[in-house]
Amino acid sequence: MYGIVQLINFAHGEVFMMGAFGSYTTWMLMGSPTNLSIGVALGLVLPAMILGGVLVSVGTALLMERFAYRPLRNAPRLAPLISAIGLSIGLQEAVRLFYGQIPGFPDSRRAIPFPVIEGLTGRSIQVGGVTIQYSAIFTLGALLICAALLWWFVNKTRMGRAMQATSQDADTARLMGSNVDRAIATAFAVGAALAAVAGVAHGLRYNNIDFQMGFMAGMKAFTAAVLGGIGNINGAVVGGLVLGIVEAMATTSCPRPVR
């Protein structure tokens, strides 16, 4: 999105948060199923939750692009930046104030326990002396699949090439017959879908979600993109892994030597 519209979308973290809440809402609408077999949980419940989160995130992102960013596309750079910050705060407050008012849904002002998915939540394997949770394996697998699909979409499809052309020169792309507005909206939709998958992975990994979870995640996502090079998909994957490793090493306490 930054490469196409030259906008640091500070509300992208809230799109990630909306995806997590969308997946949780899908689970609630399914009747809060528990004690399911591993096959049903992984083959039905989890895909349905991911789909629900993607629909909520994509819908939110498209509304943001159409009504908050598109009218400011030719405005000074500061105007869309302020709009993005306002959207970030507005989405947080909307979830905080209204989500808990829905009958039967938990209070969103507190951390909400994420649904337990049989086969993922709470399970782990031992590799040497290292314990690896299944939810972490799911996160890494989702990363590889999403990165591969994104690379294919951007480099091998007509819309992906239109997005690249728009990123290089929007006016020339328009003269060559590309629908620039559609390319920009598609970029927002694809980014939102990936954010929704990340929101589900976050819930499975940390076992809870809250309305403030998106801000720091958005900062880390932008940092990863900068580390890997803006517009470089492979670089963003490497940047995210490097950032995660550094963060894990920095927050892991080392045992003091015994004298």
CSV table of C-alpha atoms in Angstrom, one decimal:
chain,number,residue,atom,x,y,z
A,1,MET,CA,0.0,0.0,0.0
A,2,TYR,CA,2.9,2.4,0.7
A,3,GLY,CA,4.5,1.6,-2.6
A,4,ILE,CA,1.3,2.3,-4.5
A,5,VAL,CA,-0.2,5.4,-2.8
A,6,GLN,CA,2.9,6.6,-0.8
A,7,LEU,CA,0.8,6.5,2.4
A,8,ILE,CA,1.9,5.1,5.8
A,9,ASN,CA,-1.4,3.5,6.7
A,10,PHE,CA,-1.3,3.8,10.5
A,11,ALA,CA,-4.7,2.2,10.6
A,12,HIS,CA,-3.5,-1.1,9.1
A,13,GLY,CA,-2.9,-2.4,12.7
A,14,GLU,CA,-6.6,-1.8,13.4
A,15,VAL,CA,-7.4,-3.8,10.2
A,16,PHE,CA,-5.4,-6.6,11.8
A,17,MET,CA,-7.4,-6.2,15.0
A,18,MET,CA,-10.7,-6.2,13.1
A,19,GLY,CA,-9.7,-9.5,11.5
A,20,ALA,CA,-9.1,-11.0,14.9
A,21,PHE,CA,-12.4,-9.8,16.2
A,22,GLY,CA,-14.1,-10.9,12.9
A,23,SER,CA,-12.8,-14.4,13.4
A,24,TYR,CA,-13.9,-14.4,17.0
A,25,THR,CA,-17.4,-13.1,16.0
A,26,THR,CA,-17.6,-15.9,13.4
A,27,TRP,CA,-16.9,-18.5,16.1
A,28,MET,CA,-19.6,-16.9,18.3
A,29,LEU,CA,-22.1,-17.0,15.5
A,30,MET,CA,-21.3,-20.6,14.9
A,31,GLY,CA,-22.6,-21.3,18.4
A,32,SER,CA,-19.2,-21.2,20.2
A,33,PRO,CA,-18.4,-24.8,19.3
A,34,THR,CA,-16.1,-26.6,21.7
A,35,ASN,CA,-14.9,-30.2,22.3
A,36,LEU,CA,-14.9,-30.9,18.6
A,37,SER,CA,-12.8,-33.5,16.9
A,38,ILE,CA,-9.4,-32.4,15.5
A,39,GLY,CA,-10.7,-33.0,12.0
A,40,VAL,CA,-13.8,-30.8,12.4
A,41,ALA,CA,-11.9,-28.1,14.3
A,42,LEU,CA,-9.1,-27.8,11.7
A,43,GLY,CA,-11.2,-28.6,8.6
A,44,LEU,CA,-14.3,-26.6,9.3
A,45,VAL,CA,-14.2,-24.2,12.3
A,46,LEU,CA,-10.7,-22.7,11.7
A,47,PRO,CA,-11.3,-22.1,7.9
A,48,ALA,CA,-14.7,-20.5,8.7
A,49,MET,CA,-13.0,-18.2,11.3
A,50,ILE,CA,-10.3,-17.2,8.9
A,51,LEU,CA,-12.9,-16.5,6.2
A,52,GLY,CA,-15.0,-14.4,8.6
A,53,GLY,CA,-11.9,-12.4,9.7
A,54,VAL,CA,-10.9,-11.8,6.1
A,55,LEU,CA,-14.4,-10.5,5.1
A,56,VAL,CA,-14.4,-8.1,8.1
A,57,SER,CA,-10.9,-6.8,7.4
A,58,VAL,CA,-11.4,-6.5,3.7
A,59,GLY,CA,-14.7,-4.6,4.2
A,60,THR,CA,-13.1,-2.3,6.7
A,61,ALA,CA,-10.1,-1.6,4.4
A,62,LEU,CA,-12.2,-0.9,1.4
A,63,LEU,CA,-14.4,1.5,3.3
A,64,MET,CA,-11.3,3.3,4.6
A,65,GLU,CA,-9.8,3.6,1.1
A,66,ARG,CA,-13.1,4.8,-0.5
A,67,PHE,CA,-14.2,7.4,2.1
A,68,ALA,CA,-11.0,8.4,4.0
A,69,TYR,CA,-8.1,8.1,1.6
A,70,ARG,CA,-9.4,8.5,-1.9
A,71,PRO,CA,-10.8,12.0,-1.4
A,72,LEU,CA,-7.3,13.0,0.0
A,73,ARG,CA,-5.3,11.3,-2.7
A,74,ASN,CA,-4.1,14.6,-4.3
A,75,ALA,CA,-3.9,16.5,-1.0
A,76,PRO,CA,-0.7,17.4,0.8
A,77,ARG,CA,1.0,14.3,2.4
A,78,LEU,CA,0.1,15.5,6.0
A,79,ALA,CA,-3.7,15.3,5.3
A,80,PRO,CA,-4.0,11.5,4.7
A,81,LEU,CA,-1.5,10.8,7.5
A,82,ILE,CA,-3.7,12.6,9.9
A,83,SER,CA,-6.7,10.8,8.5
A,84,ALA,CA,-4.9,7.5,9.0
A,85,ILE,CA,-4.2,8.3,12.7
A,86,GLY,CA,-7.8,9.4,13.2
A,87,LEU,CA,-9.0,6.1,11.6
A,88,SER,CA,-6.8,4.1,13.9
A,89,ILE,CA,-8.2,5.8,17.0
A,90,GLY,CA,-11.8,5.6,15.7
A,91,LEU,CA,-11.7,1.9,15.0
A,92,GLN,CA,-10.2,1.2,18.4
A,93,GLU,CA,-12.9,3.2,20.1
A,94,ALA,CA,-15.7,1.7,17.9
A,95,VAL,CA,-14.7,-1.8,19.0
A,96,ARG,CA,-14.2,-0.8,22.6
A,97,LEU,CA,-17.6,1.0,22.9
A,98,PHE,CA,-19.9,-1.1,20.8
A,99,TYR,CA,-18.6,-4.7,20.6
A,100,GLY,CA,-19.4,-5.5,24.2
A,101,GLN,CA,-22.9,-4.1,23.8
A,102,ILE,CA,-24.0,-6.9,21.5
A,103,PRO,CA,-26.1,-9.4,23.6
A,104,GLY,CA,-24.2,-12.6,24.3
A,105,PHE,CA,-20.8,-11.1,23.4
A,106,PRO,CA,-18.0,-10.5,25.9
A,107,ASP,CA,-16.9,-7.0,27.1
A,108,SER,CA,-14.4,-5.8,24.7
A,109,ARG,CA,-12.8,-3.4,27.2
A,110,ARG,CA,-11.0,-6.4,28.7
A,111,ALA,CA,-8.8,-9.1,27.0
A,112,ILE,CA,-11.1,-11.7,25.4
A,113,PRO,CA,-10.0,-15.3,25.5
A,114,PHE,CA,-9.5,-16.6,21.9
A,115,PRO,CA,-11.4,-19.8,20.9
A,116,VAL,CA,-9.6,-23.1,21.6
A,117,ILE,CA,-8.9,-25.0,18.3
A,118,GLU,CA,-8.4,-28.7,18.9
A,119,GLY,CA,-5.1,-29.7,17.3
A,120,LEU,CA,-3.5,-26.3,17.6
A,121,THR,CA,-4.2,-24.6,20.9
A,122,GLY,CA,-2.0,-25.8,23.8
A,123,ARG,CA,-0.3,-28.5,21.9
A,124,SER,CA,3.5,-28.6,21.3
A,125,ILE,CA,6.3,-30.8,20.1
A,126,GLN,CA,9.9,-31.3,21.3
A,127,VAL,CA,12.7,-30.7,18.9
A,128,GLY,CA,15.9,-31.5,20.7
A,129,GLY,CA,15.7,-29.4,23.8
A,130,VAL,CA,13.3,-26.9,22.2
A,131,THR,CA,9.5,-26.8,22.8
A,132,ILE,CA,7.6,-25.6,19.7
A,133,GLN,CA,3.9,-24.9,20.0
A,134,TYR,CA,1.6,-26.0,17.2
A,135,SER,CA,0.3,-22.5,17.0
A,136,ALA,CA,3.8,-21.2,16.1
A,137,ILE,CA,4.0,-23.8,13.4
A,138,PHE,CA,0.6,-22.6,12.1
A,139,THR,CA,1.9,-19.1,12.0
A,140,LEU,CA,5.0,-20.0,10.1
A,141,GLY,CA,3.0,-22.1,7.7
A,142,ALA,CA,0.5,-19.3,7.1
A,143,LEU,CA,3.4,-16.9,6.5
A,144,LEU,CA,5.0,-19.1,3.8
A,145,ILE,CA,1.6,-19.8,2.1
A,146,CYS,CA,0.5,-16.2,2.1
A,147,ALA,CA,3.9,-14.9,1.0
A,148,ALA,CA,3.9,-17.4,-2.0
A,149,LEU,CA,0.4,-16.5,-3.0
A,150,LEU,CA,1.1,-12.8,-2.7
A,151,TRP,CA,4.2,-13.1,-4.9
A,152,TRP,CA,2.3,-15.0,-7.5
A,153,PHE,CA,-0.6,-12.5,-7.5
A,154,VAL,CA,1.7,-9.5,-7.8
A,155,ASN,CA,4.0,-10.9,-10.4
A,156,LYS,CA,1.8,-13.3,-12.5
A,157,THR,CA,-1.7,-11.8,-12.7
A,158,ARG,CA,-3.0,-8.9,-14.7
A,159,MET,CA,-4.2,-7.0,-11.6
A,160,GLY,CA,-0.8,-7.6,-10.0
A,161,ARG,CA,0.9,-6.0,-13.0
A,162,ALA,CA,-1.5,-3.1,-12.9
A,163,MET,CA,-0.6,-2.6,-9.2
A,164,GLN,CA,3.1,-2.5,-10.1
A,165,ALA,CA,2.4,-0.1,-12.9
A,166,THR,CA,0.4,2.1,-10.6
A,167,SER,CA,3.2,2.1,-8.1
A,168,GLN,CA,5.8,3.2,-10.7
A,169,ASP,CA,3.7,5.9,-12.3
A,170,ALA,CA,0.0,6.2,-11.8
A,171,ASP,CA,-0.6,8.7,-14.5
A,172,THR,CA,1.2,6.7,-17.2
A,173,ALA,CA,-0.6,3.5,-16.0
A,174,ARG,CA,-4.0,5.3,-16.4
A,175,LEU,CA,-3.0,6.4,-19.9
A,176,MET,CA,-2.1,2.8,-20.8
A,177,GLY,CA,-5.6,1.6,-19.8
A,178,SER,CA,-5.1,0.5,-16.2
A,179,ASN,CA,-7.9,1.3,-13.7
A,180,VAL,CA,-5.8,3.0,-11.1
A,181,ASP,CA,-8.6,3.3,-8.5
A,182,ARG,CA,-9.3,-0.5,-8.8
A,183,ALA,CA,-5.6,-1.3,-8.5
A,184,ILE,CA,-5.3,0.8,-5.3
A,185,ALA,CA,-8.5,-0.7,-3.8
A,186,THR,CA,-7.2,-4.2,-4.6
A,187,ALA,CA,-4.0,-3.4,-2.8
A,188,PHE,CA,-5.9,-2.4,0.3
A,189,ALA,CA,-8.1,-5.6,0.0
A,190,VAL,CA,-5.1,-7.9,-0.3
A,191,GLY,CA,-3.3,-6.2,2.5
A,192,ALA,CA,-6.4,-6.5,4.7
A,193,ALA,CA,-6.8,-10.2,3.9
A,194,LEU,CA,-3.3,-10.9,5.0
A,195,ALA,CA,-3.8,-8.8,8.1
A,196,ALA,CA,-6.8,-11.0,9.0
A,197,VAL,CA,-4.8,-14.2,8.7
A,198,ALA,CA,-2.2,-12.6,11.0
A,199,GLY,CA,-5.0,-11.6,13.5
A,200,VAL,CA,-6.1,-15.3,13.7
A,201,ALA,CA,-2.5,-16.4,14.1
A,202,HIS,CA,-2.0,-13.9,16.9
A,203,GLY,CA,-5.1,-15.1,18.7
A,204,LEU,CA,-4.0,-18.7,18.5
A,205,ARG,CA,-0.5,-17.9,19.6
A,206,TYR,CA,-1.3,-15.6,22.6
A,207,ASN,CA,-4.7,-17.0,23.5
A,208,ASN,CA,-6.5,-13.6,23.7
A,209,ILE,CA,-7.4,-10.5,21.8
A,210,ASP,CA,-8.2,-6.9,22.7
A,211,PHE,CA,-9.1,-3.7,21.0
A,212,GLN,CA,-5.6,-2.2,21.4
A,213,MET,CA,-3.7,-5.1,19.9
A,214,GLY,CA,-3.3,-3.5,16.5
A,215,PHE,CA,-1.2,-0.5,17.2
A,216,MET,CA,2.1,-2.2,18.1
A,217,ALA,CA,1.5,-4.9,15.5
A,218,GLY,CA,1.1,-2.1,12.9
A,219,MET,CA,4.4,-0.5,14.0
A,220,LYS,CA,6.2,-3.9,13.7
A,221,ALA,CA,4.7,-4.6,10.3
A,222,PHE,CA,5.9,-1.2,9.0
A,223,THR,CA,9.4,-1.8,10.5
A,224,ALA,CA,9.6,-5.2,8.8
A,225,ALA,CA,8.6,-3.7,5.5
A,226,VAL,CA,11.3,-1.0,5.9
A,227,LEU,CA,13.9,-3.6,6.9
A,228,GLY,CA,13.1,-5.6,3.8
A,229,GLY,CA,12.7,-2.7,1.4
A,230,ILE,CA,9.4,-1.0,0.6
A,231,GLY,CA,7.6,-3.0,-2.1
A,232,ASN,CA,9.8,-6.0,-1.8
A,233,ILE,CA,7.7,-9.0,-0.8
A,234,ASN,CA,10.6,-11.4,-0.2
A,235,GLY,CA,12.4,-8.7,1.7
A,236,ALA,CA,9.4,-8.1,4.0
A,237,VAL,CA,9.3,-11.7,4.9
A,238,VAL,CA,13.0,-11.7,5.8
A,239,GLY,CA,12.5,-8.4,7.6
A,240,GLY,CA,9.7,-9.8,9.7
A,241,LEU,CA,11.7,-12.9,10.7
A,242,VAL,CA,14.7,-10.8,11.6
A,243,LEU,CA,12.6,-8.4,13.7
A,244,GLY,CA,10.9,-11.4,15.4
A,245,ILE,CA,14.3,-13.1,16.2
A,246,VAL,CA,15.7,-9.9,17.6
A,247,GLU,CA,12.7,-9.2,19.7
A,248,ALA,CA,12.7,-12.8,21.1
A,249,MET,CA,16.4,-12.6,21.9
A,250,ALA,CA,16.1,-9.2,23.5
A,251,THR,CA,13.2,-10.2,25.8
A,252,THR,CA,14.6,-13.6,26.8
A,253,SER,CA,16.4,-13.5,30.1
A,254,CYS,CA,19.8,-15.3,30.3
A,255,PRO,CA,20.6,-17.3,33.4
A,256,ARG,CA,23.3,-15.8,35.6
A,257,PRO,CA,26.4,-17.9,35.8
A,258,VAL,CA,26.9,-19.8,39.0
A,259,ARG,CA,30.0,-18.8,41.0
